[in-house]
Amino acid sequence: MPGPSANKLDYTLVALADPKRRAILRRLAQGEARVTELAAPFDVSLNAISKHIKLLERAGLVQRRRTGREHVLQFEPEPLGGVQDWITKQTAFWQSSLEAMDDLLRREDKADKKIAEVQS
Amino acid sequence: MPGPSANKLDYTLVALADPKRRAILRRLAQGEARVTELAAPFDVSLNAISKHIKLLERAGLVQRRRTGREHVLQFEPEPLGGVQDWITKQTAFWQSSLEAMDDLLRREDKADKKIAEVQS
DNA sequence: TTAATATTCAACCATAAGGTTGAATATAGA
DNA sequence: TCTATATTCAACCTTATGGTTGAATATTAA
């Protein structure tokens, strides 16, 4: 989706949203590799993989180091922390809301009992 | 990205990759809401938000319940677990590789010392 | 220098997202 | 029954992805 106003988290999630890119990251988690090596397992063109790597770079998930004509890619886990933070906050919000609703239901229950007492 | 071969995780990550959709999820984490309510904070058309909600549904991140003419949306946190699992495995792979490399370096270091001893 | 290797760049195509407007549907309310 | 409200559907536009092929660049090796 990223237009001109996209932020880091957007880029990270876009980068992770493709199975080939996730496979590339898994591969890089075991150690650096060159573009050709990364492309080998896939049955698409080298150019296609080159583009995938660019999206991973944009997200900060890989870093590139040139050694002569070879480009060595390295896995950079930091942006994954941003995703985890978002998920953590999101579920935290949700759970606190559930607890709040629980309280509310409990209070309503008490009120109902009071009314029942008065009416009985 | 999802073509015909997209899986659940793909859909989840695509859904999370847009800030408006994340904002909708944050809103829904505090409690259910109707489409119009969800659309209110944004300066895009109701139709645009309707489409965003559809992508969230596709990912299983929200559930829809119709009450007369109103559609009530509810947050469904389950798919977020899949994202967390992936990240956990990815970083686990990476750390074990780092440790393996560490061992390797230590061994090489020992070997170097032996060589140094022999040569001295 | 010449030839092979490693990568990107450029141009192109198809599909999915993200948005718009206008019409269709369905339900609620006067 | 009319009319307003809540949502989706359909058609269209633009941009980003994901892919291709062919050419350009840079570096290594003969």
PDB file of C-alpha atoms (C1' of nucleotides) in Angstrom, chain A residues 45-48 50-51, chain C residues 7-11, chain D residues 20-24:
ATOM      1  CA  SER A  45      13.752 -14.589 -12.386  1.00  0.00           C
ATOM      2  CA  LEU A  46      16.727 -13.162 -10.563  1.00  0.00           C
ATOM      3  CA  ASN A  47      15.256  -9.742 -11.212  1.00  0.00           C
ATOM      4  CA  ALA A  48      12.090 -10.646  -9.355  1.00  0.00           C
ATOM      5  CA  SER A  50      16.214  -8.483  -6.631  1.00  0.00           C
ATOM      6  CA  LYS A  51      12.990  -6.502  -6.288  1.00  0.00           C
TER       7      LYS A  51
ATOM      8  C1'  DT C   7      23.487  -7.260 -10.140  1.00  0.00           C
ATOM      9  C1'  DT C   8      20.770  -3.506 -11.191  1.00  0.00           C
ATOM     10  C1'  DC C   9      18.081  -0.476 -14.372  1.00  0.00           C
ATOM     11  C1'  DA C  10      14.404   0.370 -17.658  1.00  0.00           C
ATOM     12  C1'  DA C  11      10.340  -0.653 -19.908  1.00  0.00           C
TER      13       DA C  11
ATOM     14  C1'  DT D  20       8.959 -10.667 -17.443  1.00  0.00           C
ATOM     15  C1'  DT D  21      12.733  -9.551 -20.925  1.00  0.00           C
ATOM     16  C1'  DG D  22      16.627  -7.016 -22.603  1.00  0.00           C
ATOM     17  C1'  DA D  23      20.230  -3.771 -21.850  1.00  0.00           C
ATOM     18  C1'  DA D  24      23.597  -1.399 -18.796  1.00  0.00           C
TER      19       DA D  24
END
